[in-house]
Structure formats: structure tokens, C-alpha cells
Coordinates of N, CA and C in Angstrom, one line a residue:
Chain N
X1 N 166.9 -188.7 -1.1 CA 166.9 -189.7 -2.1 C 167.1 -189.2 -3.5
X2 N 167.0 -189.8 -4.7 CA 167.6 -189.7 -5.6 C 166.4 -189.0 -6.4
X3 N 166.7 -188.0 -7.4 CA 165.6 -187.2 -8.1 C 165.4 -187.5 -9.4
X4 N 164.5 -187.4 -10.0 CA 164.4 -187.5 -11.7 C 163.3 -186.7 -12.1
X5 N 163.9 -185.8 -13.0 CA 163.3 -185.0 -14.0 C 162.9 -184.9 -15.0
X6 N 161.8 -185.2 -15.4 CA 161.9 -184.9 -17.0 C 161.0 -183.7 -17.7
X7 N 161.7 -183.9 -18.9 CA 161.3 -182.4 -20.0 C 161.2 -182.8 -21.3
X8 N 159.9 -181.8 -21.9 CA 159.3 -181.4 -21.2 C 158.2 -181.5 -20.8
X9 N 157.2 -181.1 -19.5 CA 155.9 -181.9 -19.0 C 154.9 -182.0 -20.1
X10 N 155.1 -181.1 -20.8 CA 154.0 -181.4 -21.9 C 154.5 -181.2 -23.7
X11 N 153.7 -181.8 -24.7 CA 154.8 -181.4 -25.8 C 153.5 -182.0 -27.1
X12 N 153.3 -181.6 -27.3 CA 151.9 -181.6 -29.1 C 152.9 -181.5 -30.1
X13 N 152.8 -182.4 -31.2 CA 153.3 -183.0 -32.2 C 152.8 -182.9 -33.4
X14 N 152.8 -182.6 -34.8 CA 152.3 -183.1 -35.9 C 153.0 -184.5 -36.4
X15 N 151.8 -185.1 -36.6 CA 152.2 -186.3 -37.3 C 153.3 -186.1 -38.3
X16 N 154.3 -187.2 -37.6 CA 155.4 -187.3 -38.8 C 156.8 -186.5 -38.4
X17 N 156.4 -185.2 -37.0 CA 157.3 -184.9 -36.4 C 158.5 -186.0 -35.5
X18 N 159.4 -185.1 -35.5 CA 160.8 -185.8 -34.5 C 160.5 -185.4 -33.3
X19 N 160.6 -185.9 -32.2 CA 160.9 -185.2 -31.0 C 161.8 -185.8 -30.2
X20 N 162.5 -184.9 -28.9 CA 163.5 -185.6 -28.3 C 162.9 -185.8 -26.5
X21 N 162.6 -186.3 -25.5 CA 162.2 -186.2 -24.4 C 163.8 -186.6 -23.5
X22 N 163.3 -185.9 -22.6 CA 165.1 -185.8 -21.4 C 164.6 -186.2 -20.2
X23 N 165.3 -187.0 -19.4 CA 165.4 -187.4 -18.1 C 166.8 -186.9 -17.5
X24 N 166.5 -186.1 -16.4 CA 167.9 -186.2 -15.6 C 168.0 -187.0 -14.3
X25 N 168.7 -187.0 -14.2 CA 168.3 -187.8 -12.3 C 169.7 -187.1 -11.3
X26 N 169.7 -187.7 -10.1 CA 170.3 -186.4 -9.7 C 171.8 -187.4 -8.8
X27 N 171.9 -188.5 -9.3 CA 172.5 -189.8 -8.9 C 172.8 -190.6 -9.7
X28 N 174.2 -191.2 -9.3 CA 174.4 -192.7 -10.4 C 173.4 -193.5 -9.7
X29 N 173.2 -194.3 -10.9 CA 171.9 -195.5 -11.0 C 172.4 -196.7 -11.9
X30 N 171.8 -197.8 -11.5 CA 172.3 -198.7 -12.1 C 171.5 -199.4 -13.2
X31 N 170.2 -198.8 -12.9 CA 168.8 -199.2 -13.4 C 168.2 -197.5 -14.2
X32 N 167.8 -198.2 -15.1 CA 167.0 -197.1 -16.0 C 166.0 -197.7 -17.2
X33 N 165.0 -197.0 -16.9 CA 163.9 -197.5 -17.9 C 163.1 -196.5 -18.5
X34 N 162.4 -196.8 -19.4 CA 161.5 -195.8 -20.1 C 160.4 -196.2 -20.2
X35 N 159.2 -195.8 -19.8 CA 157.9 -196.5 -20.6 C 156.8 -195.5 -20.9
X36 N 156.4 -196.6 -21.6 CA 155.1 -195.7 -22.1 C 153.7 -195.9 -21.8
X37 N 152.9 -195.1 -21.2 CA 151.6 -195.3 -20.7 C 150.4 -195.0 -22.0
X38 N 149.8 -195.8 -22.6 CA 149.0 -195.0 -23.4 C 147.5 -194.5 -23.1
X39 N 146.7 -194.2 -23.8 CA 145.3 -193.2 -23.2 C 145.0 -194.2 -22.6
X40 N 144.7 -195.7 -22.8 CA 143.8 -196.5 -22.0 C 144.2 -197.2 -20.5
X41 N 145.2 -196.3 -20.1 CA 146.4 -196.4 -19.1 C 147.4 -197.3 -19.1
X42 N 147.5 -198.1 -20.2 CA 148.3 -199.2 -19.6 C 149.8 -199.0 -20.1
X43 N 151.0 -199.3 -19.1 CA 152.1 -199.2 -19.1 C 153.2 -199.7 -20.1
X44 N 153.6 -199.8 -20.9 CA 154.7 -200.7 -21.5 C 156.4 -200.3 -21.4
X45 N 156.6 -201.1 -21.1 CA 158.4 -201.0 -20.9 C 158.5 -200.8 -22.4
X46 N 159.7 -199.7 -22.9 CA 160.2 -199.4 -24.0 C 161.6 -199.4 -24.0
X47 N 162.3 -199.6 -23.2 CA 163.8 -199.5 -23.2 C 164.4 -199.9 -21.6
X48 N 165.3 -200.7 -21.3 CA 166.0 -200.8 -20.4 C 167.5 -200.4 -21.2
X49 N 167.8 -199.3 -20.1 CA 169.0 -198.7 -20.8 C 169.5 -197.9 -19.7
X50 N 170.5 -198.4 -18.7 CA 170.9 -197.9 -17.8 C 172.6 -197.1 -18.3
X51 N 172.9 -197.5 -19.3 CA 173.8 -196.7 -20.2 C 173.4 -197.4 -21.9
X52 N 174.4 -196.2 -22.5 CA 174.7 -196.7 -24.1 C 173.3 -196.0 -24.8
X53 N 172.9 -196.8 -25.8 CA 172.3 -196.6 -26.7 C 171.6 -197.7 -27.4
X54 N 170.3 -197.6 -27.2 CA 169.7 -198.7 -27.8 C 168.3 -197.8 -29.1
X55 N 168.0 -198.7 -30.0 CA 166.8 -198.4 -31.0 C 166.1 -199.8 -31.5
X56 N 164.6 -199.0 -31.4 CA 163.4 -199.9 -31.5 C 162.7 -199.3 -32.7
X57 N 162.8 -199.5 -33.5 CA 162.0 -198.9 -34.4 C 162.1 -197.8 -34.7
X58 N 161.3 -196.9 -34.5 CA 161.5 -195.3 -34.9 C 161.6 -194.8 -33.8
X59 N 162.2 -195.4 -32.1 CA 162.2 -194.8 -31.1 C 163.3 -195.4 -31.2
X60 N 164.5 -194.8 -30.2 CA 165.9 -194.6 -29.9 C 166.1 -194.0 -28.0
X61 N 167.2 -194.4 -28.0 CA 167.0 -194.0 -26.2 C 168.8 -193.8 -26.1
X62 N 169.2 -192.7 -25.1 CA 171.0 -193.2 -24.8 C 170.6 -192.3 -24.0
X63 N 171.4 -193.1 -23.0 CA 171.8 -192.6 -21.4 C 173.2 -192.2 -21.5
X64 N 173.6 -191.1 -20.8 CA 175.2 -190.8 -20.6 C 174.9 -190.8 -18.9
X65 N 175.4 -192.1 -18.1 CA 175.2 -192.5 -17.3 C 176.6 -191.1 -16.3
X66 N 177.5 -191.1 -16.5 CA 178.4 -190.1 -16.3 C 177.9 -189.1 -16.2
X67 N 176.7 -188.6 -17.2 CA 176.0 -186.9 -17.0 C 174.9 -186.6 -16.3
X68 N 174.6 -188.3 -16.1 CA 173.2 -188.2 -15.5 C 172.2 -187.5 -16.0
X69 N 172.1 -188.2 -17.5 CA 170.9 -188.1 -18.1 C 170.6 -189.1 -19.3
X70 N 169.0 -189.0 -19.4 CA 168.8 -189.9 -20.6 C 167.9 -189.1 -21.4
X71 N 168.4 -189.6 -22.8 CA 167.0 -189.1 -24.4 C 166.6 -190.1 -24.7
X72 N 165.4 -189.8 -24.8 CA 164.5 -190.6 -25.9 C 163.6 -190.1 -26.7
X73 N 164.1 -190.5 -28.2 CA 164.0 -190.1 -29.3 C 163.0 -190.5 -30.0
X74 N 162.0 -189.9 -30.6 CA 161.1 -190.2 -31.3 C 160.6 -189.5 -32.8
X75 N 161.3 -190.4 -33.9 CA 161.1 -190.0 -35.2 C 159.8 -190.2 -35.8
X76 N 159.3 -189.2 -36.4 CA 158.6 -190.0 -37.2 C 156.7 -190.1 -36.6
X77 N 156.9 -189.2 -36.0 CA 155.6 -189.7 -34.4 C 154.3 -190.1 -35.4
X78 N 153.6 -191.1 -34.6 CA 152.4 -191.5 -35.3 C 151.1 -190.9 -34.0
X79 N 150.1 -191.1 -34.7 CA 148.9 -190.7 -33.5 C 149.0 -191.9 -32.2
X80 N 149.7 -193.0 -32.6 CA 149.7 -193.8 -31.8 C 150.7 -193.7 -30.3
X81 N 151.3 -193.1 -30.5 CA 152.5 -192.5 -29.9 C 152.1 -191.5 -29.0
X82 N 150.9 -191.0 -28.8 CA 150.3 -190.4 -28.1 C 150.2 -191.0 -26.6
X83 N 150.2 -190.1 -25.7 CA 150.4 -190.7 -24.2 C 151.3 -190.4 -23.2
X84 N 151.9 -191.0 -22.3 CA 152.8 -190.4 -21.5 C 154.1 -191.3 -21.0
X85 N 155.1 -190.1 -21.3 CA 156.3 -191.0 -20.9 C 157.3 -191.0 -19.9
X86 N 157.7 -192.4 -19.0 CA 158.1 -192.2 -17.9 C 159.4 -192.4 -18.0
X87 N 159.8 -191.6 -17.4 CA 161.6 -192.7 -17.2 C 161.6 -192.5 -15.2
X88 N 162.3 -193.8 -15.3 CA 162.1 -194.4 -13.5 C 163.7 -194.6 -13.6
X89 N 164.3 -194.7 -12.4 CA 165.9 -195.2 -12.2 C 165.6 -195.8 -10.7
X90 N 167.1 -196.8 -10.9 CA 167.1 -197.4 -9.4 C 168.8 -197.1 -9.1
X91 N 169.2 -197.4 -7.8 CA 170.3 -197.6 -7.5 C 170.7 -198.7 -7.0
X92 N 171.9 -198.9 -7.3 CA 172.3 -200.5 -6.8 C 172.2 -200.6 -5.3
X93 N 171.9 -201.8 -4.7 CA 171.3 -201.9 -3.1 C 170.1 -201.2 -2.6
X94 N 169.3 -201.3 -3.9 CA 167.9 -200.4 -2.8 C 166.9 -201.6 -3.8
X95 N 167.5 -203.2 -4.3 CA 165.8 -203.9 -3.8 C 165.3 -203.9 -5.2
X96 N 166.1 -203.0 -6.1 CA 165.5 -203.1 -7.4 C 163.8 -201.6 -7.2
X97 N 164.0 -200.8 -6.5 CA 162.9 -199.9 -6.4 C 163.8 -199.3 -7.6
X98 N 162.6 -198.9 -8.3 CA 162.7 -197.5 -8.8 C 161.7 -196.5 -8.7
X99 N 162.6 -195.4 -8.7 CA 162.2 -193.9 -8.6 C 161.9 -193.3 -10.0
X100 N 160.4 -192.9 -10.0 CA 159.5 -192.8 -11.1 C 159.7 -190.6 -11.4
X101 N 160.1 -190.5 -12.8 CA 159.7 -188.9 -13.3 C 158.3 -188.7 -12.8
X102 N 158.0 -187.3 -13.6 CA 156.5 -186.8 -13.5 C 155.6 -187.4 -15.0
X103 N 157.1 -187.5 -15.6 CA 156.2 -188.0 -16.9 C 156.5 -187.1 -17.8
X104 N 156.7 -187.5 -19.3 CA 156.4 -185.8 -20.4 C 154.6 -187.0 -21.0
X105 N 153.7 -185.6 -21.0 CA 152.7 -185.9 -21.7 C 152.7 -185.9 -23.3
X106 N 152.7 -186.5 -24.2 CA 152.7 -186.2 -25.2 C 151.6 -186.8 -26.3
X107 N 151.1 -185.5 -27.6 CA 149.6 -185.4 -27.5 C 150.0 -185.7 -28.9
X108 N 150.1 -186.7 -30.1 CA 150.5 -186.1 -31.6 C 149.0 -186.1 -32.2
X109 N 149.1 -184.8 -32.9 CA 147.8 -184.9 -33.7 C 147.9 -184.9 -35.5
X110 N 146.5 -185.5 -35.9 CA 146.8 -186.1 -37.2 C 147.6 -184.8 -38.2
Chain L
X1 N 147.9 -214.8 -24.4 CA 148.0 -214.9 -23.2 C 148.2 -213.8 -22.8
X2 N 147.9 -213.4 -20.9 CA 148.0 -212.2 -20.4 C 149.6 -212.1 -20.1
X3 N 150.2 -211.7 -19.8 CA 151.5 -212.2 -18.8 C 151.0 -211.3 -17.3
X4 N 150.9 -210.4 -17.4 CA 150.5 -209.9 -16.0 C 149.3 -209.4 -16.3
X5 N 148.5 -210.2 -15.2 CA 146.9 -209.7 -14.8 C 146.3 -209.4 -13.8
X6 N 145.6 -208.7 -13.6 CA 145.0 -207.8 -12.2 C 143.4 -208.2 -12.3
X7 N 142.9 -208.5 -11.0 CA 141.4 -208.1 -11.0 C 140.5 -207.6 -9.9
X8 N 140.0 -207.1 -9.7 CA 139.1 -206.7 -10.6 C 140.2 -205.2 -11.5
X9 N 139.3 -204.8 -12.8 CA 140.1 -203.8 -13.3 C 139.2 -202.6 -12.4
X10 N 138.2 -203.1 -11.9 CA 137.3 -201.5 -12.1 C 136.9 -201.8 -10.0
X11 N 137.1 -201.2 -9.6 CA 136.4 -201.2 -8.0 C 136.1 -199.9 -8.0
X12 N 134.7 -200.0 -7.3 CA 133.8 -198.9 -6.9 C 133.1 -199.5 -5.5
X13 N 133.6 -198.6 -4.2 CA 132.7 -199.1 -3.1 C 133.1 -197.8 -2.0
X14 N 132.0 -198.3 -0.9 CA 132.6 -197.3 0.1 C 133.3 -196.9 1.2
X15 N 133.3 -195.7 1.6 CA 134.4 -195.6 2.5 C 134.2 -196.6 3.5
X16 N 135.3 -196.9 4.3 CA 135.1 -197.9 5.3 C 135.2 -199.4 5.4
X17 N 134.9 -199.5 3.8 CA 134.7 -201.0 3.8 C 136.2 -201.6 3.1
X18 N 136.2 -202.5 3.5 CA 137.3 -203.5 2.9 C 137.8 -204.5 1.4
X19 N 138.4 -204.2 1.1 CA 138.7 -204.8 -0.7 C 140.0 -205.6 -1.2
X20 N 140.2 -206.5 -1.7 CA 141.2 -206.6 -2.2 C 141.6 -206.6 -3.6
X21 N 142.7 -207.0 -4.3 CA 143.0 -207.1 -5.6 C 143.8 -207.9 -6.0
X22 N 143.7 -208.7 -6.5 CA 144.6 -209.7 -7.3 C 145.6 -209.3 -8.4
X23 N 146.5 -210.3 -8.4 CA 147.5 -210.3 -9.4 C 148.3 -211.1 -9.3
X24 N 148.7 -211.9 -10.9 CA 149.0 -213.0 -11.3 C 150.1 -212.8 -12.7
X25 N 151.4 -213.3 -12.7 CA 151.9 -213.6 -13.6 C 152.4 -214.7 -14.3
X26 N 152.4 -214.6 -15.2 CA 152.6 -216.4 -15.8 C 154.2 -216.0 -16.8
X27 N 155.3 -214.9 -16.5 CA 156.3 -214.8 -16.8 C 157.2 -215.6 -16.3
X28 N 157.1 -216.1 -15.3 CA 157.8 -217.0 -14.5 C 159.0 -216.5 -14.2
X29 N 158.7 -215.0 -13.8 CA 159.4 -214.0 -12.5 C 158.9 -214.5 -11.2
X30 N 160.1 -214.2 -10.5 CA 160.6 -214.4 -8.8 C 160.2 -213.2 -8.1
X31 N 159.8 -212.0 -8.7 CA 159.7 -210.5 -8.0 C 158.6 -210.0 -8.7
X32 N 158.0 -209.2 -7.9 CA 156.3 -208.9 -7.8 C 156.5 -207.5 -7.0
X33 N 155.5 -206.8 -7.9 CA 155.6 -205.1 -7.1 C 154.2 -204.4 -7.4
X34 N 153.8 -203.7 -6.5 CA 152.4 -203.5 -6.3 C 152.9 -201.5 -6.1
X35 N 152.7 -200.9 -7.3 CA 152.5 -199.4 -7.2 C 151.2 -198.8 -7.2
X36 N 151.4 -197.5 -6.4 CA 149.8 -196.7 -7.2 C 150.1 -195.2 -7.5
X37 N 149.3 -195.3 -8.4 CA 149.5 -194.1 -9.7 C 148.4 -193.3 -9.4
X38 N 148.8 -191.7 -9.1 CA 147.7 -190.7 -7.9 C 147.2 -190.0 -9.3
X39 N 145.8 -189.2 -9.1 CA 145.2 -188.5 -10.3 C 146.5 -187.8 -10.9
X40 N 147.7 -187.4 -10.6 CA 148.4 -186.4 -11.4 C 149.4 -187.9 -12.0
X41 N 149.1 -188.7 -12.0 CA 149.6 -189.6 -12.8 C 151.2 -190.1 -12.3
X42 N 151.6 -190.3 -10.6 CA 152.5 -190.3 -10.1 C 152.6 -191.2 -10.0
X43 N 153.9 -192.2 -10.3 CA 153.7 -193.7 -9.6 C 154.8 -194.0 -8.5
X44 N 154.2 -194.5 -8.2 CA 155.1 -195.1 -6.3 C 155.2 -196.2 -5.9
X45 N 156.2 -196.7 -5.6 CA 156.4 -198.7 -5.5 C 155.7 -198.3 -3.7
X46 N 154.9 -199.4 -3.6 CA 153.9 -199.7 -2.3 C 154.7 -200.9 -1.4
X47 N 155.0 -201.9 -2.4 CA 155.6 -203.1 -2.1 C 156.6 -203.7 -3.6
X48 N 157.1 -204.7 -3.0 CA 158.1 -205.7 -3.9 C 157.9 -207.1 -2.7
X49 N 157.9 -208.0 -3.5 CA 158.2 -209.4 -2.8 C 159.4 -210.0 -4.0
X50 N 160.2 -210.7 -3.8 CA 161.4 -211.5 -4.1 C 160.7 -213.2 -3.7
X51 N 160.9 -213.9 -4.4 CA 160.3 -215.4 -3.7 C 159.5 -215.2 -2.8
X52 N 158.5 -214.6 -2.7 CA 157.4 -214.4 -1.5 C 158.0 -213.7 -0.1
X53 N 158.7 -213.3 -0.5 CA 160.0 -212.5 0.9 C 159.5 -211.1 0.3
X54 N 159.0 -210.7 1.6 CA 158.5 -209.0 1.2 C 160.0 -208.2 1.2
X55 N 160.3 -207.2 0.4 CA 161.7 -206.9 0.4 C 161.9 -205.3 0.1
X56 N 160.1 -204.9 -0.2 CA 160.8 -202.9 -0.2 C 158.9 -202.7 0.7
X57 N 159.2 -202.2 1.4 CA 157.6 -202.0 2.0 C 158.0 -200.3 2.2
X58 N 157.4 -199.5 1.8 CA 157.2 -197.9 1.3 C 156.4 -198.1 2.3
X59 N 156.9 -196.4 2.9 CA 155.9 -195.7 3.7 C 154.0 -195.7 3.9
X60 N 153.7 -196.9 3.7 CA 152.1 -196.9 3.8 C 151.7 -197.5 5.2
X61 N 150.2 -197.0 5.0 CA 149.0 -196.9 5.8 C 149.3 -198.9 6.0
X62 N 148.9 -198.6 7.4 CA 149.5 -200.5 7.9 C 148.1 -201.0 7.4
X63 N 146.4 -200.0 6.7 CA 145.7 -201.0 6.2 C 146.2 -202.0 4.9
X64 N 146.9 -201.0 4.3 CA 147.2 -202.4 3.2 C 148.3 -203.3 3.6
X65 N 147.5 -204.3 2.8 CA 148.5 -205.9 3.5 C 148.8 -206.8 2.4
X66 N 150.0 -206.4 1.6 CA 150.3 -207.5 0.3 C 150.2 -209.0 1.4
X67 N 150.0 -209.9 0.2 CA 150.1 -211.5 0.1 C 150.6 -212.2 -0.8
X68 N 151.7 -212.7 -0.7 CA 152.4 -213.1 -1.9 C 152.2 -214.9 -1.5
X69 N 151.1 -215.8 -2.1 CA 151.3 -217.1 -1.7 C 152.0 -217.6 -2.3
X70 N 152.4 -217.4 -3.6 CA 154.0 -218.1 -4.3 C 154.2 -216.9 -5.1
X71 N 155.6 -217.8 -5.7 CA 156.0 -216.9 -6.9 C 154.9 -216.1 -7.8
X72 N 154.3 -216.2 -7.9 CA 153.3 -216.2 -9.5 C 152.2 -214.9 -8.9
X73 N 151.7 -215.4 -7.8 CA 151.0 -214.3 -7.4 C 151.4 -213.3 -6.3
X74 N 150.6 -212.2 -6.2 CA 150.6 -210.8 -5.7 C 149.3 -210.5 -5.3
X75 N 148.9 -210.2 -4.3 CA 147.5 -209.8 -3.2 C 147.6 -208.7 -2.8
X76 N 146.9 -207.5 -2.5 CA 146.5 -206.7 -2.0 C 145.4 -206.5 -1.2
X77 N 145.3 -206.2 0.1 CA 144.6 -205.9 0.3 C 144.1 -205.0 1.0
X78 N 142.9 -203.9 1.5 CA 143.0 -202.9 1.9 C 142.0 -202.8 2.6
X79 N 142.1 -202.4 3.6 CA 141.2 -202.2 5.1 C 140.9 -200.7 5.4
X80 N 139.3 -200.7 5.7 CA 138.9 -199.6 5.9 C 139.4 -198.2 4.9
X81 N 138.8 -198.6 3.9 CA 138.9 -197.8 2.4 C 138.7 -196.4 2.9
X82 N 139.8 -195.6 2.7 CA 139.3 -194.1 2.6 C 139.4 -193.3 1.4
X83 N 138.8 -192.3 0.8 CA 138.5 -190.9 -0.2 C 140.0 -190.9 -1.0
X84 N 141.0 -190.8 0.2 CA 142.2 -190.6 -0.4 C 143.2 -191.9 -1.5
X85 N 142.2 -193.2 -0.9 CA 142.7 -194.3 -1.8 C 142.4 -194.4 -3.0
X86 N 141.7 -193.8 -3.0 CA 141.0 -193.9 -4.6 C 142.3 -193.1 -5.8
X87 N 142.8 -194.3 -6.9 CA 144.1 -194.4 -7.6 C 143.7 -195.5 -8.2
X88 N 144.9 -195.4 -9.1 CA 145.3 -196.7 -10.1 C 145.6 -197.7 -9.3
X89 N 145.8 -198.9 -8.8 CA 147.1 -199.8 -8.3 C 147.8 -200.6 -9.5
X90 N 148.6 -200.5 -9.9 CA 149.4 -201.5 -10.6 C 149.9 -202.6 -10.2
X91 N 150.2 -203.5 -11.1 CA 150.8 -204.6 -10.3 C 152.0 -205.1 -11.6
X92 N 153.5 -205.7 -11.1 CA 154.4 -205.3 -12.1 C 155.2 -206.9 -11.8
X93 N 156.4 -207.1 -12.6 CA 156.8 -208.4 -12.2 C 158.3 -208.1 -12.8
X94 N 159.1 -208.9 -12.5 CA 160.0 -208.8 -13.2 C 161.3 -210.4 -12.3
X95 N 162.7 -210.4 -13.0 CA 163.2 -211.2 -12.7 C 164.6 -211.1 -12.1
X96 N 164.7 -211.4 -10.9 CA 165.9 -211.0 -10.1 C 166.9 -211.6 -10.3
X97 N 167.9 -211.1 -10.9 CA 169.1 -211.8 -11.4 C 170.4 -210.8 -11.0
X98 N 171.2 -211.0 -11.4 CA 172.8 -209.9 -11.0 C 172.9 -208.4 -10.8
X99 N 172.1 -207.8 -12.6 CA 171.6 -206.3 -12.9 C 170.3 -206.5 -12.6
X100 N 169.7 -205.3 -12.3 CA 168.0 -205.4 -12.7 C 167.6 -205.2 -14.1
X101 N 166.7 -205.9 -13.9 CA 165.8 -206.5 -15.5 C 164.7 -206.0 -15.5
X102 N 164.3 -205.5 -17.0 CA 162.9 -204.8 -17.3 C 161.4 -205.4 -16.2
X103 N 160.7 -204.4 -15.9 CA 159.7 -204.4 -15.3 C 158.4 -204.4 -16.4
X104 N 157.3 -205.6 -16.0 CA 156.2 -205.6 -16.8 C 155.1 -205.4 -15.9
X105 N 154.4 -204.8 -16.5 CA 153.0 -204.2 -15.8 C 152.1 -204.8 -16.4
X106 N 151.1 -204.5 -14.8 CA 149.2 -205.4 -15.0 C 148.7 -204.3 -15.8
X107 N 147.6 -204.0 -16.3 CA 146.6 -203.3 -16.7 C 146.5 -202.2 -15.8
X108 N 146.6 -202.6 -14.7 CA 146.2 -201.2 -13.3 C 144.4 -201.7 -12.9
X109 N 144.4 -201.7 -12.1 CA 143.1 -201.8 -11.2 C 142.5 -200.2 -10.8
X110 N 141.8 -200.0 -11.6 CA 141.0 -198.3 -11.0 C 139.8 -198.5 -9.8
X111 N 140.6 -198.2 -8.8 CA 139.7 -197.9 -7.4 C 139.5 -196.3 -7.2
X112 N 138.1 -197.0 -6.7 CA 137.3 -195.6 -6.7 C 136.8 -195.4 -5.1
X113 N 137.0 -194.5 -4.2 CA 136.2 -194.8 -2.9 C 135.4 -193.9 -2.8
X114 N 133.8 -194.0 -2.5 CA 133.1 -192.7 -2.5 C 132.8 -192.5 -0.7

């Protein structure tokens, strides 16, 4: 089945830093997402971006669907931003599953 | 409003015995998915229902038994609870159209089995 990686598993921040997080996957997909879990567990979708390039705010996301990989970009980090981030992919004819990373942990402190 | 809700959030009981979990969306999605997220923070689709049509059933233990009585809702339930169940369950919704469309999640239900 299809693999996804991301980098890197862990990453501490000063407030106000940039950072970039990477997903590879190891397959074309037709489906790609990014979310964010914060300390109190709960999940939020941040990007559906199975190509191109999209931006939310001070976060940004672009898949090169061809290289089989995605960034997501984070300017500016707040303490809020703290938490963990997934990126999941699916392939077309599998049902809409998607196949979940390990996650990058990310910790910004004041 | 909630758009996707789960209950109980918190289960604590013991091995052997039997539990379920609820979940409800008021998105007015057609697809319903029930993952669980292991202490290393793994997540894994368990089920998907489409219009109450079960449509991805993953490798699990034949005690759990989704229930999807309409669109809106998503049931879990789990028979003879073992040590190893003890996880998050999430519960997620989304709307089945041509491409796949963004996935929204419940809160997560923390089961605990002692």
C-alpha cells in the first residue's frame, strides 16, 4: 500500500519563527490533506490540497503532486500553533480512505 | 453548534465488558468514518459508511460493530473490551461527491480499558 512520511518527527520553535514541514508519499493520490491536532486532541482540517498551492493565513501548503510531495509552511509561529501535524493521502478507487503520516510534533515556545 | 459530536468523550470500564459510542453530524454529509488513534498518536480508518452502506471495513477484531441508522449518525460498538482497546476513537464526516472532500472530526472519545 501506499506510504507517507513526514519530516521532521519533532521540531521546537521560537515564537515568531518560520518553519517548513514535508510529507512524502510513495504514490500518486488523488486526495491530500493536512491537519492539525492540538494539545487538547482535537483534529482540524487545515488544507485540502491534493495539488497546487493554497494559503490561510500565516500557513501556506503546495503539493508537487508529480514529486510526490507536500510543504506546509508556517510563518510567523504563535504558541498556538503548538501540536501535531498530519498529512493523510488517498488514492482514487480506494472509498475515499486515507492513509495517515506519523505526524511532525511541533512544540513553539514563548 | 457542534458539527461533529461524539459521546461519551471519556470511557473508563472493564476488561470484558461491552461499550458503545456515538456520533452525530449535523453537516449534512452522506459519509461517516470511525478511526482510532493508538498512544503513539497513529490514526487508522476502522470504518466508512456512504448513505449507511458500509464501504471500507479495515482489518478489525469482528467485536466492533459500526451502526449507521441514517445519514447523520455513526455507532460503534464494542464487545468484550480488551487492555489493547484502550485509544482515542474518532469519528469524522465528510461529503461524497466526484473528488474527495475535506474530512471533519469529532472531539475523539478516550477509552480506557483496565
Amino acid at each position: 500500500g501506499i506510504q507517507v512520511e513526514q519530516s521532521p518527527p519533532d521540531l521546537i520553535l521560537q515564537e515568531g519563527a518560520n518553519s517548513t514541514l514535508r510529507c512524502n508519499f510513495s504514490d500518486s493520490v488523488n486526495n491530500l490533506q493536512w491537519f492539525h491536532q492540538n494539545p487538547w486532541g482535537q483534529l482540524i482540517n487545515l488544507f485540502y490540497i491534493p495539488s497546487g498551492t493554497k494559503q490561510n493565513g500565516r500557513l501556506s501548503a503546495t503539493t508537487v503532486a508529480t514529486e510526490r510531495y507536500s510543504l506546509l509552511y508556517i510563518s510567523s509561529s504563535q504558541t498556538t500553533d503548538s501540536g501535531v501535524y498530519f498529512c493523510a493521502v488517498g488514492r482514487a478507487g480506494n472509498n475515499r480512505k486515507l492513509i495517515w503520516g506519523l505526524g511532525t510534533s511541533l512544540a513553539v515556545n514563548p | 453548534d457542534t458539527a461533529v459530536s461524539q459521546t461519551p468523550k471519556y470511557l473508563v470500564t472493564q476488561m470484558g465488558n461491552d461499550k458503545s459510542i456515538k456520533c452525530e453530524q449535523n453537516l449534512g454529509h452522506d459519509t461517516m468514518y470511525w478511526y482510532k488513534q493508538d498512544s503513539k498518536k497513529f490514526l487508522k480508518i476502522m470504518f466508512s459508511y456512504n448513505n449507511k452502506e458500509l464501504i471500507i471495513n479495515e482489518t478489525v477484531p469482528n467485536r466492533f460493530s459500526p451502526k449507521s441508522p441514517d445519514k447523520a449518525h455513526l455507532n460503534l460498538h464494542i464487545n468484550s473490551l480488551e487492555l489493547g482497546d484502550s485509544a482515542v476513537y474518532f469519528c469524522a464526516s465528510s461529503l461524497w461527491t466526484a473528488i474527495p472532500e475535506t474530512q471533519y472530526f469529532g472531539p475523539g472519545t478516550r477509552l480506557l480499558v483496565l
